[in-house]
Amino acid sequence: MKTLGLIFLGPPGAGKGTQASIIAEKFSIPHISTGEILRNAIASGSELGKKARDYVDRGELVPDELILDLIRDRLCQSDAQKGWILDGFPRNLPQAHFLADLLGEINQACQCVLNLEVRDDLLVERLLQRGRKDDNEETIRRRLGVYHEQTTPLIGYYQEQGTLYTVDGSPDLEVVTQALAQVISSKSNFNTEVEI
Ligand code: AMP
């Protein structure tokens, strides 16, 4: 069976979530956003939500142990057997190592890591417009700091593995979608399904 495993990497405000949901629909694969899972858990008042709330509100990463089992369970669900897009995971090197082991274990693979690159000043501008609860100026600054400190090492990690593709995330939405779809079709065997 053909599978399409994609990771979307990039700072907050780069357009990961928006692009991931468009690409997920085009390729009929689930869009798995850990941020969204956590926000839903917080809204529903579940145990996970209670544990995650303060971290998310402060713009810090939630502890890995809250995320890892959740990713394992999600990738083992039936709709994820033909592919998936991970948006917001992995966020640090331990999570990336966990994912590599997990994919080996469940006999799956990530074909491309799509790294959306956008300048910090444009990110702040976009995030302030979005107006999510964790999109106030102080939290935005912390999230960018956390990204540069903890998530950017993944760029080198995936570059070494030969799966990293960097795409400029600053142009209009459709231009970025087109660029992403081109990379995906050239690096995976899903090229026939790219009709933008
Ligand atoms: P996002 O929607 O991806 O910007 O994530 C929103 C918030 O959820 C982040 O600022 C973190 O607090 C938390 N979060 C999302 N994904 C992860 C992850 N993989 N590891 C730790 N925390 C996460």
PDB file of C-alpha atoms and ligand atoms in Angstrom:
ATOM      1  CA  MET A   1       0.000   0.000   0.000  1.00  0.00           C
ATOM      2  CA  LYS A   2       1.191   3.508  -0.813  1.00  0.00           C
ATOM      3  CA  THR A   3       1.581   5.640   2.272  1.00  0.00           C
ATOM      4  CA  LEU A   4       2.344   9.321   2.554  1.00  0.00           C
ATOM      5  CA  GLY A   5       3.894  10.487   5.817  1.00  0.00           C
ATOM      6  CA  LEU A   6       4.602  14.200   6.096  1.00  0.00           C
ATOM      7  CA  ILE A   7       5.906  16.413   8.868  1.00  0.00           C
ATOM      8  CA  PHE A   8       5.257  20.156   8.788  1.00  0.00           C
ATOM      9  CA  LEU A   9       7.952  22.139  10.524  1.00  0.00           C
ATOM     10  CA  GLY A  10       8.148  25.877  11.049  1.00  0.00           C
ATOM     11  CA  PRO A  11       7.691  28.643  13.594  1.00  0.00           C
ATOM     12  CA  PRO A  12       4.302  29.669  14.999  1.00  0.00           C
ATOM     13  CA  GLY A  13       2.552  31.822  12.391  1.00  0.00           C
ATOM     14  CA  ALA A  14       4.351  30.269   9.409  1.00  0.00           C
ATOM     15  CA  GLY A  15       1.053  28.862   8.134  1.00  0.00           C
ATOM     16  CA  LYS A  16       1.681  25.207   9.091  1.00  0.00           C
ATOM     17  CA  GLY A  17      -1.864  24.563  10.283  1.00  0.00           C
ATOM     18  CA  THR A  18      -3.549  26.206   7.293  1.00  0.00           C
ATOM     19  CA  GLN A  19      -1.295  24.560   4.734  1.00  0.00           C
ATOM     20  CA  ALA A  20      -1.408  21.192   6.483  1.00  0.00           C
ATOM     21  CA  SER A  21      -5.202  21.150   6.389  1.00  0.00           C
ATOM     22  CA  ILE A  22      -5.290  22.049   2.668  1.00  0.00           C
ATOM     23  CA  ILE A  23      -2.674  19.441   1.764  1.00  0.00           C
ATOM     24  CA  ALA A  24      -4.364  16.819   3.981  1.00  0.00           C
ATOM     25  CA  GLU A  25      -7.625  17.294   2.116  1.00  0.00           C
ATOM     26  CA  LYS A  26      -5.950  17.151  -1.318  1.00  0.00           C
ATOM     27  CA  PHE A  27      -4.229  13.870  -0.501  1.00  0.00           C
ATOM     28  CA  SER A  28      -7.046  12.440   1.656  1.00  0.00           C
ATOM     29  CA  ILE A  29      -4.861  11.850   4.667  1.00  0.00           C
ATOM     30  CA  PRO A  30      -5.506  12.940   8.264  1.00  0.00           C
ATOM     31  CA  HIS A  31      -4.104  16.241   9.528  1.00  0.00           C
ATOM     32  CA  ILE A  32      -2.786  15.616  13.025  1.00  0.00           C
ATOM     33  CA  SER A  33      -2.200  18.848  14.929  1.00  0.00           C
ATOM     34  CA  THR A  34      -0.940  18.367  18.474  1.00  0.00           C
ATOM     35  CA  GLY A  35      -1.771  22.013  19.269  1.00  0.00           C
ATOM     36  CA  GLU A  36      -5.379  21.424  18.210  1.00  0.00           C
ATOM     37  CA  ILE A  37      -5.608  18.177  20.173  1.00  0.00           C
ATOM     38  CA  LEU A  38      -4.357  20.051  23.236  1.00  0.00           C
ATOM     39  CA  ARG A  39      -6.723  23.007  22.721  1.00  0.00           C
ATOM     40  CA  ASN A  40      -9.670  20.587  22.397  1.00  0.00           C
ATOM     41  CA  ALA A  41      -8.556  18.770  25.542  1.00  0.00           C
ATOM     42  CA  ILE A  42      -8.347  22.085  27.409  1.00  0.00           C
ATOM     43  CA  ALA A  43     -11.792  23.147  26.180  1.00  0.00           C
ATOM     44  CA  SER A  44     -13.337  19.835  27.252  1.00  0.00           C
ATOM     45  CA  GLY A  45     -11.686  19.962  30.687  1.00  0.00           C
ATOM     46  CA  SER A  46     -10.193  16.455  30.306  1.00  0.00           C
ATOM     47  CA  GLU A  47      -7.271  15.203  32.427  1.00  0.00           C
ATOM     48  CA  LEU A  48      -4.890  15.943  29.533  1.00  0.00           C
ATOM     49  CA  GLY A  49      -6.394  19.420  29.219  1.00  0.00           C
ATOM     50  CA  LYS A  50      -5.931  20.167  32.914  1.00  0.00           C
ATOM     51  CA  LYS A  51      -2.293  19.089  32.771  1.00  0.00           C
ATOM     52  CA  ALA A  52      -1.564  20.971  29.544  1.00  0.00           C
ATOM     53  CA  ARG A  53      -3.422  24.245  30.132  1.00  0.00           C
ATOM     54  CA  ASP A  54      -0.766  26.300  31.954  1.00  0.00           C
ATOM     55  CA  TYR A  55       1.991  25.352  29.513  1.00  0.00           C
ATOM     56  CA  VAL A  56      -0.101  26.197  26.465  1.00  0.00           C
ATOM     57  CA  ASP A  57      -1.241  29.504  27.990  1.00  0.00           C
ATOM     58  CA  ARG A  58       2.357  30.459  28.750  1.00  0.00           C
ATOM     59  CA  GLY A  59       3.573  29.450  25.273  1.00  0.00           C
ATOM     60  CA  GLU A  60       5.840  26.709  26.599  1.00  0.00           C
ATOM     61  CA  LEU A  61       6.021  23.135  25.364  1.00  0.00           C
ATOM     62  CA  VAL A  62       3.933  20.688  27.366  1.00  0.00           C
ATOM     63  CA  PRO A  63       6.023  17.860  28.897  1.00  0.00           C
ATOM     64  CA  ASP A  64       6.872  15.144  26.348  1.00  0.00           C
ATOM     65  CA  GLU A  65       5.068  12.441  28.348  1.00  0.00           C
ATOM     66  CA  LEU A  66       1.733  14.176  27.687  1.00  0.00           C
ATOM     67  CA  ILE A  67       2.278  14.028  23.937  1.00  0.00           C
ATOM     68  CA  LEU A  68       4.086  10.795  23.124  1.00  0.00           C
ATOM     69  CA  ASP A  69       1.347   8.240  23.934  1.00  0.00           C
ATOM     70  CA  LEU A  70      -1.145  10.448  22.194  1.00  0.00           C
ATOM     71  CA  ILE A  71       0.912  10.389  18.972  1.00  0.00           C
ATOM     72  CA  ARG A  72       1.385   6.620  19.190  1.00  0.00           C
ATOM     73  CA  ASP A  73      -2.375   6.076  19.588  1.00  0.00           C
ATOM     74  CA  ARG A  74      -3.227   8.495  16.778  1.00  0.00           C
ATOM     75  CA  LEU A  75      -0.774   6.988  14.256  1.00  0.00           C
ATOM     76  CA  CYS A  76      -2.130   3.519  14.996  1.00  0.00           C
ATOM     77  CA  GLN A  77      -5.717   4.474  14.139  1.00  0.00           C
ATOM     78  CA  SER A  78      -7.118   3.040  10.926  1.00  0.00           C
ATOM     79  CA  ASP A  79      -7.390   6.353   9.031  1.00  0.00           C
ATOM     80  CA  ALA A  80      -3.643   6.930   9.510  1.00  0.00           C
ATOM     81  CA  GLN A  81      -2.597   3.711   7.774  1.00  0.00           C
ATOM     82  CA  LYS A  82      -2.455   5.287   4.307  1.00  0.00           C
ATOM     83  CA  GLY A  83      -0.660   8.411   5.494  1.00  0.00           C
ATOM     84  CA  TRP A  84      -0.728  11.433   7.756  1.00  0.00           C
ATOM     85  CA  ILE A  85       0.478  14.974   8.226  1.00  0.00           C
ATOM     86  CA  LEU A  86       2.025  15.818  11.550  1.00  0.00           C
ATOM     87  CA  ASP A  87       1.636  19.516  12.357  1.00  0.00           C
ATOM     88  CA  GLY A  88       3.322  20.682  15.545  1.00  0.00           C
ATOM     89  CA  PHE A  89       5.026  17.357  16.271  1.00  0.00           C
ATOM     90  CA  PRO A  90       7.896  16.719  16.760  1.00  0.00           C
ATOM     91  CA  ARG A  91       8.823  19.930  18.560  1.00  0.00           C
ATOM     92  CA  ASN A  92      12.193  18.924  20.032  1.00  0.00           C
ATOM     93  CA  LEU A  93      14.900  16.283  19.494  1.00  0.00           C
ATOM     94  CA  PRO A  94      13.586  13.756  22.053  1.00  0.00           C
ATOM     95  CA  GLN A  95      10.191  13.843  20.306  1.00  0.00           C
ATOM     96  CA  ALA A  96      11.925  13.353  16.923  1.00  0.00           C
ATOM     97  CA  HIS A  97      13.843  10.333  18.255  1.00  0.00           C
ATOM     98  CA  PHE A  98      10.624   8.916  19.706  1.00  0.00           C
ATOM     99  CA  LEU A  99       8.891   9.345  16.344  1.00  0.00           C
ATOM    100  CA  ALA A 100      11.724   7.659  14.437  1.00  0.00           C
ATOM    101  CA  ASP A 101      11.518   4.631  16.771  1.00  0.00           C
ATOM    102  CA  LEU A 102       7.724   4.556  16.617  1.00  0.00           C
ATOM    103  CA  LEU A 103       7.635   4.677  12.798  1.00  0.00           C
ATOM    104  CA  GLY A 104      10.129   1.807  12.652  1.00  0.00           C
ATOM    105  CA  GLU A 105       8.001  -0.170  15.081  1.00  0.00           C
ATOM    106  CA  ILE A 106       4.742   0.315  13.174  1.00  0.00           C
ATOM    107  CA  ASN A 107       6.430  -0.088   9.795  1.00  0.00           C
ATOM    108  CA  GLN A 108       5.698   3.402   8.509  1.00  0.00           C
ATOM    109  CA  ALA A 109       7.889   6.196   7.190  1.00  0.00           C
ATOM    110  CA  CYS A 110       8.018   9.936   6.797  1.00  0.00           C
ATOM    111  CA  GLN A 111       8.744  10.840   3.156  1.00  0.00           C
ATOM    112  CA  CYS A 112       9.170  14.594   3.546  1.00  0.00           C
ATOM    113  CA  VAL A 113       9.718  17.097   6.284  1.00  0.00           C
ATOM    114  CA  LEU A 114       8.363  20.375   4.946  1.00  0.00           C
ATOM    115  CA  ASN A 115      10.015  23.318   6.628  1.00  0.00           C
ATOM    116  CA  LEU A 116       8.069  26.555   6.220  1.00  0.00           C
ATOM    117  CA  GLU A 117      10.402  29.519   6.571  1.00  0.00           C
ATOM    118  CA  VAL A 118       9.103  32.993   7.497  1.00  0.00           C
ATOM    119  CA  ARG A 119      10.913  36.004   9.008  1.00  0.00           C
ATOM    120  CA  ASP A 120      10.198  36.747  12.680  1.00  0.00           C
ATOM    121  CA  ASP A 121       8.711  40.219  12.053  1.00  0.00           C
ATOM    122  CA  LEU A 122       6.157  38.815   9.609  1.00  0.00           C
ATOM    123  CA  LEU A 123       5.346  35.983  12.035  1.00  0.00           C
ATOM    124  CA  VAL A 124       4.543  38.413  14.845  1.00  0.00           C
ATOM    125  CA  GLU A 125       2.373  40.465  12.504  1.00  0.00           C
ATOM    126  CA  ARG A 126       0.431  37.349  11.395  1.00  0.00           C
ATOM    127  CA  LEU A 127       0.007  35.977  14.916  1.00  0.00           C
ATOM    128  CA  LEU A 128      -1.309  39.274  16.273  1.00  0.00           C
ATOM    129  CA  GLN A 129      -3.915  39.274  13.488  1.00  0.00           C
ATOM    130  CA  ARG A 130      -4.973  35.681  14.238  1.00  0.00           C
ATOM    131  CA  GLY A 131      -5.993  36.510  17.805  1.00  0.00           C
ATOM    132  CA  ARG A 132      -5.977  33.027  19.388  1.00  0.00           C
ATOM    133  CA  LYS A 133      -5.862  32.974  23.214  1.00  0.00           C
ATOM    134  CA  ASP A 134      -2.106  32.280  23.164  1.00  0.00           C
ATOM    135  CA  ASP A 135      -1.527  34.959  20.501  1.00  0.00           C
ATOM    136  CA  ASN A 136      -0.848  37.909  22.811  1.00  0.00           C
ATOM    137  CA  GLU A 137       2.473  39.676  22.464  1.00  0.00           C
ATOM    138  CA  GLU A 138       4.210  38.186  25.505  1.00  0.00           C
ATOM    139  CA  THR A 139       3.208  34.610  24.677  1.00  0.00           C
ATOM    140  CA  ILE A 140       4.110  35.059  21.019  1.00  0.00           C
ATOM    141  CA  ARG A 141       7.596  36.176  22.034  1.00  0.00           C
ATOM    142  CA  ARG A 142       7.962  33.131  24.293  1.00  0.00           C
ATOM    143  CA  ARG A 143       6.700  30.742  21.596  1.00  0.00           C
ATOM    144  CA  LEU A 144       9.173  32.146  19.085  1.00  0.00           C
ATOM    145  CA  GLY A 145      11.954  31.790  21.654  1.00  0.00           C
ATOM    146  CA  VAL A 146      10.934  28.187  22.377  1.00  0.00           C
ATOM    147  CA  TYR A 147      10.862  27.501  18.640  1.00  0.00           C
ATOM    148  CA  HIS A 148      14.343  28.894  18.025  1.00  0.00           C
ATOM    149  CA  GLU A 149      15.780  27.083  21.051  1.00  0.00           C
ATOM    150  CA  GLN A 150      14.060  23.719  21.019  1.00  0.00           C
ATOM    151  CA  THR A 151      12.577  23.127  17.572  1.00  0.00           C
ATOM    152  CA  THR A 152      15.195  24.508  15.133  1.00  0.00           C
ATOM    153  CA  PRO A 153      17.661  21.667  15.958  1.00  0.00           C
ATOM    154  CA  LEU A 154      15.197  19.461  14.064  1.00  0.00           C
ATOM    155  CA  ILE A 155      16.111  21.274  10.851  1.00  0.00           C
ATOM    156  CA  GLY A 156      19.671  19.929  11.044  1.00  0.00           C
ATOM    157  CA  TYR A 157      18.437  16.542  12.234  1.00  0.00           C
ATOM    158  CA  TYR A 158      16.137  16.019   9.223  1.00  0.00           C
ATOM    159  CA  GLN A 159      18.660  17.593   6.848  1.00  0.00           C
ATOM    160  CA  GLU A 160      21.111  14.867   7.859  1.00  0.00           C
ATOM    161  CA  GLN A 161      18.448  12.260   7.197  1.00  0.00           C
ATOM    162  CA  GLY A 162      17.915  13.732   3.723  1.00  0.00           C
ATOM    163  CA  THR A 163      14.191  14.321   4.177  1.00  0.00           C
ATOM    164  CA  LEU A 164      14.130  18.096   4.756  1.00  0.00           C
ATOM    165  CA  TYR A 165      12.642  20.481   2.170  1.00  0.00           C
ATOM    166  CA  THR A 166      12.473  24.175   2.934  1.00  0.00           C
ATOM    167  CA  VAL A 167       9.695  26.230   1.395  1.00  0.00           C
ATOM    168  CA  ASP A 168       9.279  30.013   1.660  1.00  0.00           C
ATOM    169  CA  GLY A 169       6.126  30.519   3.731  1.00  0.00           C
ATOM    170  CA  SER A 170       5.884  34.289   3.211  1.00  0.00           C
ATOM    171  CA  PRO A 171       4.048  34.565  -0.158  1.00  0.00           C
ATOM    172  CA  ASP A 172       0.276  34.250  -0.616  1.00  0.00           C
ATOM    173  CA  LEU A 173      -1.391  31.087   0.628  1.00  0.00           C
ATOM    174  CA  GLU A 174      -1.982  29.570  -2.842  1.00  0.00           C
ATOM    175  CA  VAL A 175       1.633  30.114  -3.876  1.00  0.00           C
ATOM    176  CA  VAL A 176       2.868  28.292  -0.779  1.00  0.00           C
ATOM    177  CA  THR A 177       0.369  25.434  -1.285  1.00  0.00           C
ATOM    178  CA  GLN A 178       1.581  25.019  -4.862  1.00  0.00           C
ATOM    179  CA  ALA A 179       5.229  24.931  -3.779  1.00  0.00           C
ATOM    180  CA  LEU A 180       4.467  22.356  -1.069  1.00  0.00           C
ATOM    181  CA  ALA A 181       2.460  20.160  -3.441  1.00  0.00           C
ATOM    182  CA  GLN A 182       5.308  20.235  -5.933  1.00  0.00           C
ATOM    183  CA  VAL A 183       7.806  19.043  -3.355  1.00  0.00           C
ATOM    184  CA  ILE A 184       5.456  16.312  -2.154  1.00  0.00           C
ATOM    185  CA  SER A 185       4.756  15.016  -5.657  1.00  0.00           C
ATOM    186  CA  SER A 186       8.425  15.000  -6.599  1.00  0.00           C
ATOM    187  CA  LYS A 187       9.546  13.256  -3.410  1.00  0.00           C
ATOM    188  CA  SER A 188       6.785  10.719  -2.975  1.00  0.00           C
ATOM    189  CA  ASN A 189       4.856   8.407  -5.275  1.00  0.00           C
ATOM    190  CA  PHE A 190       1.697  10.460  -4.820  1.00  0.00           C
ATOM    191  CA  ASN A 191       2.332  12.692  -7.857  1.00  0.00           C
ATOM    192  CA  THR A 192      -0.790  11.700  -9.732  1.00  0.00           C
ATOM    193  CA  GLU A 193      -3.000  13.203  -7.055  1.00  0.00           C
ATOM    194  CA  VAL A 194      -1.646  16.720  -7.233  1.00  0.00           C
ATOM    195  CA  GLU A 195      -4.290  18.809  -8.946  1.00  0.00           C
ATOM    196  CA  ILE A 196      -4.225  22.301  -7.506  1.00  0.00           C
TER     197      ILE A 196
HETATM  198  P1  AMP B   1       0.509  24.977  17.964  1.00  0.00           P
HETATM  199  O1  AMP B   1      -0.961  24.973  17.692  1.00  0.00           O
HETATM  200  O2  AMP B   1       1.242  23.910  17.228  1.00  0.00           O
HETATM  201  O3  AMP B   1       1.122  26.338  17.815  1.00  0.00           O
HETATM  202  O4  AMP B   1       0.661  24.599  19.510  1.00  0.00           O
HETATM  203  C1  AMP B   1       0.095  25.400  20.532  1.00  0.00           C
HETATM  204  C2  AMP B   1       0.718  25.028  21.874  1.00  0.00           C
HETATM  205  O5  AMP B   1       0.471  23.650  22.171  1.00  0.00           O
HETATM  206  C3  AMP B   1       2.233  25.177  21.934  1.00  0.00           C
HETATM  207  O6  AMP B   1       2.629  26.513  22.245  1.00  0.00           O
HETATM  208  C4  AMP B   1       2.574  24.194  23.063  1.00  0.00           C
HETATM  209  O7  AMP B   1       2.242  24.750  24.329  1.00  0.00           O
HETATM  210  C5  AMP B   1       1.606  23.060  22.818  1.00  0.00           C
HETATM  211  N1  AMP B   1       2.156  22.006  21.920  1.00  0.00           N
HETATM  212  C6  AMP B   1       1.737  21.700  20.664  1.00  0.00           C
HETATM  213  N2  AMP B   1       2.428  20.683  20.158  1.00  0.00           N
HETATM  214  C7  AMP B   1       3.335  20.328  21.092  1.00  0.00           C
HETATM  215  C8  AMP B   1       4.360  19.336  21.147  1.00  0.00           C
HETATM  216  N3  AMP B   1       4.611  18.508  20.124  1.00  0.00           N
HETATM  217  N4  AMP B   1       5.095  19.252  22.294  1.00  0.00           N
HETATM  218  C9  AMP B   1       4.855  20.073  23.329  1.00  0.00           C
HETATM  219  N5  AMP B   1       3.921  21.042  23.332  1.00  0.00           N
HETATM  220  C10 AMP B   1       3.144  21.163  22.235  1.00  0.00           C
END
